[in-house]
C-alpha cells in the first residue's frame, strides 16, 4: 500500500512500522563501516606487496652483484696465482696482479677496492682428495693465492622496510697446479749432424768444439801432445791453444787442427790441417810432401831406431795400392800410427830388441805392424777402420765435398767418430762433447730443471729417450733430486747422439711417456705434460721396422712411422695429457710436431736454424718458458 507508513514483515516475522525514509537513512552507516574495513585491508596488503617487491627486486639485484663479485674474486685469484710462476719477485707480482685486476674490473658497474690484507699467499696440500690451504711467508715459495672481496650496496625498495644497505662478500683460492712432466728426448744418431763436416756448407758446424772436448788436448792431464810437438805453438798458461785443443796422434801433431773456420767457403784441399794421401798413385812421388818426408825421416822409435832409406821409399810408394787393405796399412805407417817391421836389411826393426821381422818385401802386411798410437781405449788396429771410412765416397762428409776423401787429420778423425762411431758403446768420450743439436737439448733441459728447482713446488719430471729403442731413463722425480734428470748417472748430460742405437722412434718415445704419466708415482690430480723433442723424421713404425726394401716400401714404412706417432699423441690427449712438440736443429720435421701438438692440445715450438747459436738460444728460451708454464685452477 502506498503511504507515508507501511507495514513490512521483518526477518523475525514481526511487522516493521518504520517508514521507508527511516530505513533509507540507516543504510549508509552500514556501508561506511564496510569501506573502512576494506581500506585497512588494502593498506595491509599494499604494505605486504611493497615488501614483496622490495624483496624480489633487491634480492635479484644482490644476487647479480654477488655473482659478479665472485667472478671477480675467482679471476683475480687465478691471475695472481699465475704470477707465482714468475722467477723474479713472484709474491709481489701476485699481489700487484690481483690488485690491478680488481681495480680494472667493476662489479655490477661499480668499482671495488681490494685491500692488501685481503690477499693471502699460501701453500695448498692435497689431503684425502681435497686441497688444504695454509698461509705462508713470501720466502716459503707460496703456490696458492686466496682473495677476499667485499662490497656494500644501497638497496632499492628495502628502505621501505627500514633496510637501506647490504654488505656482500666473496672468497676465491687459486692454485698453481702441480705438474707431472715427461721430457722425451731424441737420441737418434742424427743428433750430432750439425757438428759434422757433412753439414758445413749449410750449417755453422762446431766440429772444433767437439774435438776440443775430447780427452787428450794439450791442456789435458793425459795429453797426447809431446813437448816437441808444442814447440812454436803459443800456448797459454794452461797449455791451451786452438790448434792443440784436442787429441792428436802420430803425424797429426805436425798438422795441428788447421783451418779453424769451417764455413761455406771452406776448401779441404787448402786446409793445412789435412794431408791428402791418394790411392792409386803412379809411383813414389805422390806422397812426397816435404813436411811428411821430414817427419818420416826424423821418426825415431825405441833404441833410437829409424827407418832406412829403402823403407822410406816403399812407405811413400803409391804404386802398391791395388789392394785396398794394403793401402790402409801403408797410410797407417805413413801417419806414424803404426811401425813397419819390414824385415828389410838395415831397417828400423833390426835395431829394436824383440821386434818381429817381416818378409822383406815391399808390401806392408798385417803381421808386420806394431801399433804405436791407440786412441782412447780402442786397440791400435781401429785406425784401419778410420782410414777405410775416410777413403769412402758414400760418407756424408764425402757427399758434402769429395776433397775430404783420402784427407787425414784431426778434422776427419773427429768427423769419423761423429759419423761412424757415434754410439756410447763405440765412443763414450763423445758424451762429454758439445755435438749439436744434442748439446742444445742438454742445455735447454737443464734450464727447465733449473726453473722448476727454484720453486719449492711439487712438480715431478721424468726423462724418456728414444733412438730405435725407446726407454724410461729417469723415473718421475721431484726436488731435491731433479738434478737426476741432467747430471745423474742416467741423466742427459751423460748421454750422446745415438747413445744406444740410431733411427728415430718418436712414437715409441711418446709411448714411454704415456706409461710414465699413468703409473705410480704419477698423481691423478697433477697436470700431465709431455715435452717431445726431435731433430729429424720419424722412421720406425709400431712394428719396429725401419725403411728398407723398394722405394715404395720405404715410403710406406715412413708413413706408418708418422701415423704411429700421431696415434700415440691421440692416446695421450684422450688421457688428458698436453703435448708440447719441440723441433730443434736444422733438419727437424716441424710439420709433424705441429700435428702432434694440435692433437695433444699443446703447442708446437721450433728452434730450427742453420746457425747453431740461434737455435740454441731459441731452445733455451722455449724451455725456460715451459719450466714456468704452470696451469692454475680454483680450489675449495
XYZ file of C-alpha atoms in Angstrom:
636
model
C 0.000 0.000 0.000
C 1.113 3.488 -0.776
C 1.549 5.923 2.088
C 3.959 7.506 4.449
C 3.991 4.481 6.647
C 3.785 0.926 5.594
C 3.955 -2.366 7.245
C 6.836 -4.618 6.390
C 7.465 -8.010 7.710
C 10.871 -8.129 9.251
C 13.109 -11.212 9.273
C 11.765 -12.326 12.651
C 8.342 -12.431 11.229
C 7.045 -9.321 13.084
C 5.941 -6.149 11.431
C 8.378 -3.260 10.998
C 6.427 0.015 11.159
C 9.397 2.293 10.322
C 8.958 4.479 7.336
C 10.878 3.920 4.124
C 12.653 7.134 4.812
C 13.794 5.917 8.189
C 15.118 2.769 6.654
C 16.949 4.630 3.851
C 18.680 6.873 6.427
C 20.300 3.836 8.187
C 21.864 2.118 5.071
C 24.844 4.496 4.500
C 26.130 3.970 8.008
C 26.483 0.212 7.377
C 28.335 0.704 4.077
C 30.772 3.206 5.644
C 31.828 0.709 8.220
C 32.455 -1.859 5.479
C 34.555 0.579 3.425
C 36.738 1.317 6.416
C 37.466 -2.343 6.907
C 38.371 -2.788 3.233
C 40.633 0.251 3.318
C 42.554 -1.173 6.229
C 42.887 -4.486 4.442
C 44.114 -2.790 1.273
C 46.721 -0.858 3.212
C 47.940 -4.038 4.826
C 48.051 -5.824 1.504
C 49.823 -2.923 -0.180
C 52.440 -2.925 2.538
C 52.934 -6.648 2.071
C 53.116 -6.234 -1.683
C 55.653 -3.444 -1.296
C 57.701 -5.688 0.946
C 57.486 -8.500 -1.556
C 58.510 -6.144 -4.368
C 61.390 -4.886 -2.300
C 62.388 -8.444 -1.537
C 62.126 -9.546 -5.169
C 63.932 -6.610 -6.742
C 66.614 -6.242 -4.102
C 67.271 -9.964 -3.837
C 67.664 -10.156 -7.617
C 69.988 -7.185 -7.553
C 72.027 -8.608 -4.693
C 72.208 -11.993 -6.393
C 73.684 -10.400 -9.524
C 76.123 -8.311 -7.502
C 77.152 -11.382 -5.523
C 77.694 -13.431 -8.699
C 79.745 -10.660 -10.303
C 81.752 -10.237 -7.111
C 82.532 -13.960 -7.070
C 83.568 -13.911 -10.707
C 85.922 -11.039 -9.984
C 87.391 -12.817 -6.968
C 87.865 -16.009 -8.997
C 89.542 -14.226 -11.884
C 91.770 -12.151 -9.592
C 92.874 -15.276 -7.730
C 93.692 -17.080 -10.988
C 95.635 -14.114 -12.349
C 97.561 -13.705 -9.114
C 98.323 -17.424 -8.839
C 99.722 -17.441 -12.372
C 102.188 -14.735 -11.309
C 103.593 -17.061 -8.662
C 105.326 -18.892 -11.515
C 107.495 -15.825 -12.183
C 111.168 -16.111 -11.275
C 111.592 -12.515 -10.124
C 109.640 -11.409 -7.002
C 106.673 -13.723 -7.587
C 104.850 -12.800 -4.353
C 104.975 -9.066 -5.079
C 103.838 -9.655 -8.642
C 100.937 -11.797 -7.453
C 99.672 -9.055 -5.131
C 100.074 -6.423 -7.812
C 98.271 -8.578 -10.380
C 95.333 -9.173 -8.039
C 95.068 -5.502 -7.069
C 95.219 -4.231 -10.640
C 92.754 -6.834 -11.855
C 90.161 -5.831 -9.272
C 90.740 -2.133 -9.923
C 90.216 -2.608 -13.656
C 87.083 -4.736 -13.393
C 83.920 -3.208 -11.934
C 81.440 -5.300 -10.016
C 77.999 -4.679 -11.472
C 79.103 -1.324 -12.879
C 80.676 -0.068 -9.666
C 84.303 -0.108 -8.590
C 85.745 -2.368 -5.900
C 88.855 -1.915 -3.799
C 90.994 -4.889 -2.792
C 92.803 -4.357 0.489
C 96.316 -5.772 0.871
C 95.183 -7.759 3.906
C 92.597 -9.464 1.741
C 95.303 -11.056 -0.416
C 96.733 -14.117 1.290
C 99.541 -16.218 -0.136
C 99.964 -19.791 0.939
C 100.638 -23.389 0.046
C 97.976 -25.968 -0.691
C 98.315 -29.644 0.085
C 96.090 -32.417 -1.215
C 94.580 -34.285 1.750
C 92.017 -37.030 1.160
C 91.184 -35.640 -2.242
C 90.721 -32.049 -1.011
C 93.207 -29.196 -1.118
C 94.003 -27.665 2.268
C 95.223 -24.056 2.128
C 97.715 -22.703 4.664
C 99.123 -19.191 4.607
C 102.917 -18.895 4.335
C 105.500 -16.148 4.064
C 106.822 -14.837 0.778
C 110.129 -16.641 1.297
C 108.436 -20.031 1.532
C 107.555 -20.201 -2.173
C 103.756 -19.911 -1.999
C 101.847 -21.795 -4.675
C 98.338 -20.524 -3.892
C 96.505 -17.205 -3.566
C 93.354 -16.537 -1.554
C 91.360 -13.399 -2.412
C 88.608 -11.884 -0.240
C 86.337 -9.199 -1.658
C 83.506 -7.281 -0.035
C 81.148 -4.569 -1.280
C 78.324 -2.590 0.328
C 75.417 -1.713 -1.938
C 72.381 0.591 -1.398
C 69.044 -1.181 -1.792
C 66.106 -0.007 -3.917
C 62.840 -0.897 -2.129
C 64.072 -2.362 1.117
C 64.381 1.111 2.729
C 60.552 0.998 2.965
C 61.130 -1.777 5.459
C 63.999 0.027 7.147
C 66.822 -1.813 5.356
C 68.993 0.634 3.417
C 72.300 -1.214 2.727
C 73.661 -4.737 2.323
C 77.293 -5.921 2.520
C 78.280 -8.849 0.276
C 81.426 -10.974 0.445
C 83.214 -13.399 -1.896
C 86.292 -15.553 -1.476
C 88.369 -17.480 -4.015
C 91.525 -19.580 -3.788
C 93.611 -20.449 -6.843
C 96.480 -22.914 -7.017
C 99.462 -23.415 -9.281
C 98.596 -26.991 -10.175
C 101.433 -29.481 -9.587
C 102.729 -31.000 -12.806
C 103.917 -34.432 -13.810
C 106.230 -33.718 -16.751
C 107.683 -36.319 -19.094
C 110.610 -34.995 -21.136
C 111.025 -37.135 -24.252
C 114.466 -36.676 -25.836
C 115.653 -37.696 -29.267
C 118.886 -39.715 -29.019
C 118.998 -40.747 -32.659
C 122.353 -40.735 -34.407
C 121.358 -37.603 -36.322
C 121.548 -35.612 -33.087
C 125.162 -34.769 -33.922
C 124.620 -33.895 -37.596
C 125.069 -30.156 -37.081
C 128.628 -30.724 -35.872
C 129.721 -32.879 -38.805
C 131.735 -31.864 -41.851
C 128.862 -33.154 -43.956
C 126.823 -30.100 -42.925
C 129.486 -27.411 -43.295
C 128.054 -25.932 -46.495
C 124.631 -25.294 -44.932
C 125.253 -25.008 -41.183
C 127.716 -23.205 -38.953
C 129.119 -26.503 -37.661
C 131.082 -26.689 -34.407
C 133.364 -29.657 -35.071
C 136.303 -27.827 -33.465
C 134.327 -27.564 -30.210
C 133.757 -31.318 -30.303
C 137.440 -32.039 -30.921
C 138.453 -29.648 -28.153
C 136.367 -31.537 -25.579
C 137.709 -34.979 -26.437
C 140.333 -36.191 -23.940
C 143.960 -35.675 -24.896
C 144.186 -31.954 -25.700
C 147.334 -30.036 -24.824
C 145.661 -28.710 -21.659
C 144.549 -32.193 -20.598
C 146.126 -34.077 -17.696
C 146.610 -37.022 -20.042
C 147.605 -35.055 -23.107
C 148.502 -36.783 -26.341
C 150.790 -33.914 -27.322
C 154.535 -34.232 -26.823
C 156.675 -31.296 -25.700
C 158.375 -31.330 -29.108
C 155.034 -31.047 -30.919
C 154.154 -27.896 -28.955
C 157.337 -26.052 -29.889
C 156.417 -22.879 -31.722
C 152.769 -23.059 -30.707
C 151.921 -20.041 -28.482
C 150.037 -21.878 -25.727
C 148.731 -20.040 -22.664
C 149.468 -20.798 -19.006
C 147.158 -23.798 -19.246
C 148.953 -25.189 -22.317
C 145.920 -24.265 -24.387
C 145.878 -23.131 -27.971
C 143.091 -23.545 -30.535
C 145.417 -25.604 -32.729
C 146.174 -28.073 -29.932
C 142.850 -28.088 -28.065
C 142.012 -31.717 -28.848
C 143.856 -35.011 -29.125
C 146.456 -35.697 -31.823
C 148.288 -38.855 -32.819
C 151.373 -39.505 -34.939
C 151.666 -37.085 -37.835
C 148.510 -35.275 -36.660
C 150.747 -33.475 -34.157
C 152.546 -31.880 -37.072
C 149.317 -30.963 -38.824
C 147.606 -29.448 -35.778
C 143.925 -28.522 -36.307
C 144.453 -26.378 -39.367
C 141.715 -24.106 -40.695
C 139.560 -23.075 -37.749
C 136.529 -21.686 -39.582
C 134.828 -24.485 -41.477
C 132.159 -22.428 -43.208
C 130.527 -22.452 -46.629
C 133.674 -21.132 -48.346
C 135.987 -23.698 -46.764
C 138.239 -25.804 -49.027
C 139.565 -29.129 -47.678
C 142.321 -29.147 -50.319
C 143.695 -25.865 -48.942
C 143.496 -26.854 -45.261
C 146.953 -27.190 -43.693
C 145.386 -29.408 -41.035
C 144.763 -32.185 -43.562
C 147.191 -34.331 -45.529
C 145.990 -35.934 -48.749
C 147.294 -39.448 -49.308
C 145.650 -40.588 -52.529
C 145.257 -44.169 -53.540
C 146.200 -45.496 -56.983
C 149.200 -43.250 -57.387
C 151.822 -43.686 -60.063
C 154.973 -44.011 -58.030
C 156.998 -42.796 -55.111
C 156.367 -39.080 -55.604
C 152.636 -38.913 -54.855
C 153.165 -38.880 -51.084
C 156.340 -36.863 -51.262
C 155.181 -33.764 -49.412
C 158.167 -32.083 -47.825
C 156.719 -31.998 -44.336
C 155.681 -35.665 -44.382
C 159.073 -36.658 -45.756
C 160.819 -34.744 -42.979
C 158.520 -36.274 -40.388
C 159.256 -39.818 -41.554
C 162.982 -39.102 -41.863
C 163.107 -37.981 -38.222
C 160.676 -40.537 -36.819
C 162.517 -42.305 -34.021
C 161.481 -45.478 -32.212
C 162.830 -47.357 -29.220
C 166.589 -47.691 -29.018
C 166.850 -44.683 -31.400
C 165.819 -46.842 -34.314
C 164.816 -45.103 -37.560
C 163.531 -46.217 -40.943
C 166.112 -46.920 -43.597
C 166.087 -45.109 -46.932
C 164.736 -48.243 -48.609
C 161.880 -48.455 -46.128
C 161.068 -44.765 -46.529
C 160.853 -45.146 -50.296
C 158.377 -48.001 -50.061
C 156.273 -46.330 -47.348
C 155.599 -43.489 -49.803
C 155.245 -45.723 -52.870
C 151.667 -45.342 -54.085
C 152.099 -47.852 -56.901
C 151.362 -50.648 -54.435
C 147.706 -49.788 -53.755
C 145.845 -52.228 -55.955
C 144.953 -53.939 -52.693
C 142.785 -51.617 -50.551
C 143.762 -53.332 -47.314
C 147.439 -52.876 -48.138
C 146.748 -49.203 -48.842
C 145.170 -48.724 -45.409
C 148.140 -50.305 -43.674
C 150.537 -48.141 -45.670
C 148.622 -45.000 -44.675
C 148.780 -46.041 -41.018
C 152.550 -46.363 -41.273
C 152.964 -43.070 -43.161
C 150.941 -41.253 -40.484
C 153.099 -42.693 -37.708
C 150.194 -44.607 -36.197
C 151.974 -47.933 -36.631
C 155.585 -49.085 -37.094
C 156.503 -51.215 -40.084
C 158.678 -54.189 -39.193
C 159.635 -54.718 -42.807
C 162.272 -57.420 -42.428
C 164.474 -55.483 -44.818
C 168.166 -55.412 -44.083
C 169.158 -52.347 -42.106
C 165.542 -51.496 -41.345
C 164.300 -49.899 -38.139
C 163.015 -53.224 -36.845
C 166.547 -54.610 -36.686
C 167.585 -52.075 -34.022
C 164.629 -52.728 -31.741
C 165.087 -55.610 -29.316
C 162.266 -58.147 -29.593
C 160.792 -56.627 -32.726
C 159.127 -59.092 -35.095
C 160.654 -59.445 -38.538
C 158.712 -59.088 -41.763
C 159.223 -60.975 -45.003
C 161.429 -58.295 -46.507
C 159.259 -57.441 -49.493
C 157.824 -54.023 -50.328
C 154.300 -54.684 -49.087
C 153.120 -53.661 -45.616
C 151.488 -56.811 -44.288
C 149.269 -57.020 -41.198
C 151.760 -59.250 -39.380
C 154.431 -56.596 -39.885
C 152.651 -53.852 -37.921
C 153.269 -52.715 -34.368
C 150.604 -50.196 -33.355
C 152.042 -47.110 -31.699
C 149.125 -44.746 -31.156
C 145.946 -46.369 -29.864
C 143.278 -43.733 -29.297
C 141.185 -43.692 -26.127
C 140.649 -47.312 -25.091
C 140.475 -48.642 -28.632
C 143.009 -51.152 -29.958
C 145.512 -49.689 -32.380
C 144.163 -51.519 -35.393
C 140.991 -49.424 -35.069
C 142.891 -46.868 -37.152
C 142.337 -49.128 -40.163
C 138.586 -48.534 -39.804
C 139.130 -44.782 -39.783
C 141.330 -44.926 -42.891
C 138.853 -47.160 -44.717
C 135.963 -44.837 -43.822
C 137.945 -41.770 -44.876
C 138.504 -43.164 -48.360
C 134.828 -43.982 -48.937
C 132.741 -41.998 -51.402
C 129.485 -42.858 -49.593
C 130.057 -40.944 -46.361
C 128.025 -37.840 -45.590
C 131.350 -35.991 -45.416
C 132.340 -37.005 -48.958
C 128.861 -36.109 -50.134
C 129.468 -32.553 -48.938
C 132.864 -32.308 -50.636
C 134.835 -35.066 -52.389
C 138.082 -33.345 -51.361
C 137.585 -34.857 -47.918
C 138.261 -38.327 -49.338
C 141.757 -39.608 -48.561
C 142.349 -36.478 -46.455
C 143.658 -37.290 -42.988
C 143.979 -35.147 -39.886
C 142.227 -34.186 -36.638
C 139.173 -32.872 -38.531
C 138.358 -36.008 -40.456
C 139.238 -38.199 -37.474
C 136.781 -36.282 -35.273
C 134.202 -36.488 -38.029
C 134.760 -40.250 -38.277
C 133.810 -40.578 -34.622
C 130.670 -38.481 -35.119
C 129.501 -40.100 -38.335
C 130.601 -43.701 -37.848
C 131.474 -44.351 -34.188
C 128.687 -42.309 -32.565
C 127.256 -44.790 -30.059
C 128.175 -44.854 -26.388
C 129.399 -48.413 -26.804
C 131.849 -47.297 -29.508
C 132.978 -43.863 -28.271
C 131.740 -42.985 -24.773
C 134.061 -39.975 -24.846
C 131.610 -38.208 -27.158
C 129.113 -37.854 -24.294
C 131.269 -35.067 -22.890
C 131.447 -33.113 -26.132
C 129.075 -30.354 -27.300
C 127.909 -32.050 -30.509
C 124.834 -30.418 -31.943
C 121.898 -30.323 -31.656
C 122.426 -32.722 -28.734
C 124.199 -30.078 -26.656
C 121.433 -27.556 -27.304
C 118.919 -30.076 -25.965
C 121.067 -30.763 -22.890
C 121.366 -27.054 -22.118
C 117.651 -26.449 -22.630
C 116.579 -29.321 -20.381
C 118.989 -28.044 -17.744
C 117.289 -24.634 -17.947
C 113.858 -26.212 -17.469
C 115.052 -28.203 -14.467
C 116.689 -25.081 -13.047
C 113.461 -23.090 -13.331
C 111.422 -25.820 -11.660
C 114.058 -26.262 -8.936
C 113.912 -22.594 -7.966
C 110.401 -23.072 -6.602
C 109.559 -25.297 -3.673
C 106.724 -26.883 -5.570
C 105.525 -30.408 -6.125
C 106.399 -30.754 -9.809
C 107.751 -34.126 -10.892
C 109.873 -34.679 -14.007
C 110.865 -37.853 -15.831
C 113.292 -38.469 -18.679
C 112.342 -40.699 -21.591
C 114.706 -41.264 -24.523
C 114.455 -42.814 -27.934
C 116.580 -43.805 -30.891
C 115.448 -47.079 -32.384
C 114.829 -48.240 -28.826
C 112.611 -46.135 -26.557
C 113.484 -46.296 -22.863
C 112.497 -44.933 -19.464
C 115.733 -43.265 -18.381
C 114.849 -41.417 -15.149
C 111.519 -42.045 -13.363
C 109.323 -39.196 -12.136
C 111.342 -37.318 -9.559
C 110.968 -34.052 -7.659
C 113.004 -31.660 -5.552
C 115.673 -32.070 -4.286
C 116.532 -34.805 -6.790
C 115.689 -33.034 -10.049
C 119.370 -32.969 -10.984
C 118.992 -36.684 -11.694
C 117.386 -35.583 -14.962
C 120.520 -33.749 -16.060
C 123.659 -34.787 -14.197
C 122.604 -38.037 -12.518
C 124.080 -41.388 -13.596
C 121.277 -41.806 -16.126
C 120.923 -38.084 -16.757
C 121.003 -36.370 -20.105
C 124.443 -34.794 -19.655
C 125.968 -38.281 -19.676
C 124.342 -39.210 -22.963
C 125.148 -38.643 -26.606
C 123.643 -38.815 -30.064
C 122.991 -42.445 -30.936
C 123.685 -43.291 -27.306
C 122.099 -46.732 -27.570
C 121.255 -47.059 -31.245
C 120.261 -44.996 -34.252
C 116.981 -44.271 -36.031
C 114.151 -42.032 -34.786
C 111.339 -43.838 -32.978
C 109.197 -40.855 -31.987
C 106.081 -42.971 -31.471
C 107.974 -45.202 -29.060
C 109.171 -42.180 -27.101
C 105.578 -40.969 -26.706
C 104.505 -44.444 -25.647
C 107.096 -44.458 -22.839
C 105.884 -41.021 -21.707
C 102.268 -42.208 -21.541
C 103.326 -45.187 -19.436
C 105.194 -42.925 -17.024
C 102.302 -40.494 -16.620
C 99.706 -43.206 -15.997
C 101.619 -45.271 -13.456
C 102.875 -44.522 -9.945
C 104.307 -42.214 -8.786
C 102.253 -40.102 -11.226
C 99.412 -38.330 -9.377
C 95.791 -38.288 -10.533
C 95.325 -34.628 -9.560
C 98.525 -33.408 -11.242
C 98.552 -31.701 -14.633
C 100.093 -34.106 -17.167
C 102.562 -32.563 -19.587
C 104.748 -34.136 -22.299
C 107.672 -32.227 -23.799
C 108.589 -34.041 -27.013
C 111.821 -33.155 -28.816
C 113.082 -34.245 -32.201
C 115.665 -33.117 -34.716
C 114.600 -35.327 -37.591
C 111.994 -37.554 -39.181
C 110.021 -40.387 -37.588
C 111.305 -43.556 -39.255
C 110.330 -46.500 -37.024
C 106.789 -47.862 -37.259
C 104.830 -49.576 -34.495
C 106.121 -52.979 -35.613
C 109.704 -51.786 -35.102
C 110.527 -51.664 -38.810
C 112.821 -49.103 -40.379
C 112.766 -48.068 -44.065
C 114.047 -50.907 -46.237
C 113.292 -52.649 -49.499
C 112.000 -50.812 -52.527
C 111.404 -47.088 -52.582
C 107.667 -47.691 -52.269
C 108.239 -49.990 -49.280
C 110.415 -47.376 -47.604
C 107.826 -44.654 -48.101
C 105.131 -46.905 -46.670
C 107.158 -47.547 -43.519
C 107.906 -43.832 -43.129
C 104.195 -43.030 -43.357
C 103.443 -45.768 -40.810
C 106.081 -44.263 -38.511
C 104.393 -40.871 -38.712
C 100.994 -42.443 -38.084
C 102.385 -44.354 -35.090
C 103.483 -41.007 -33.656
C 100.091 -39.387 -34.262
C 98.231 -42.376 -32.785
C 100.249 -42.119 -29.576
C 99.539 -38.385 -29.445
C 95.810 -39.144 -29.658
C 96.080 -41.669 -26.819
C 97.880 -39.099 -24.662
C 95.260 -36.452 -25.430
C 92.485 -38.875 -24.517
C 94.103 -39.287 -21.114
C 94.125 -35.525 -20.537
C 97.817 -35.015 -21.282
C 99.104 -31.918 -23.083
C 101.915 -32.321 -25.586
C 104.437 -29.609 -26.394
C 106.228 -30.595 -29.598
C 109.674 -29.046 -29.971
C 111.501 -29.216 -33.309
C 115.213 -28.496 -32.901
C 118.155 -28.258 -35.275
C 118.497 -27.600 -38.959
C 116.552 -30.615 -40.270
C 113.669 -31.179 -37.842
C 110.196 -32.239 -39.002
C 108.287 -29.168 -37.824
C 105.149 -30.248 -39.658
C 104.901 -33.461 -37.634
C 105.395 -31.529 -34.405
C 102.580 -29.184 -35.462
C 100.258 -32.158 -35.885
C 101.295 -33.768 -32.608
C 100.782 -30.541 -30.662
C 97.386 -29.941 -32.263
C 96.219 -33.438 -31.325
C 97.764 -33.136 -27.864
C 96.089 -29.785 -27.039
C 99.502 -28.217 -26.587
C 101.878 -26.048 -28.571
C 104.275 -26.591 -31.436
C 107.548 -24.835 -30.757
C 110.504 -24.515 -33.090
C 114.188 -23.879 -32.593
C 115.284 -24.510 -36.154
C 118.031 -22.611 -37.890
C 121.203 -23.209 -39.868
C 123.002 -21.248 -37.160
C 123.704 -23.308 -34.044
C 123.911 -20.284 -31.755
C 120.490 -19.100 -32.942
C 118.613 -22.335 -32.389
C 120.465 -22.988 -29.140
C 119.303 -19.636 -27.741
C 115.768 -20.190 -29.047
C 115.595 -23.645 -27.477
C 116.763 -22.391 -24.090
C 114.135 -19.649 -24.188
C 111.452 -22.226 -25.018
C 112.437 -24.462 -22.118
C 112.628 -21.599 -19.645
C 109.064 -20.728 -20.642
C 107.930 -24.339 -20.378
C 109.526 -24.592 -16.945
C 107.349 -21.712 -15.744
C 104.262 -22.698 -17.726
C 102.222 -23.638 -14.675
C 98.483 -24.253 -15.059
C 96.235 -22.659 -12.423
C 92.854 -23.725 -11.116
C 90.376 -22.744 -8.420
C 90.223 -24.933 -5.348
C 87.914 -25.169 -2.357
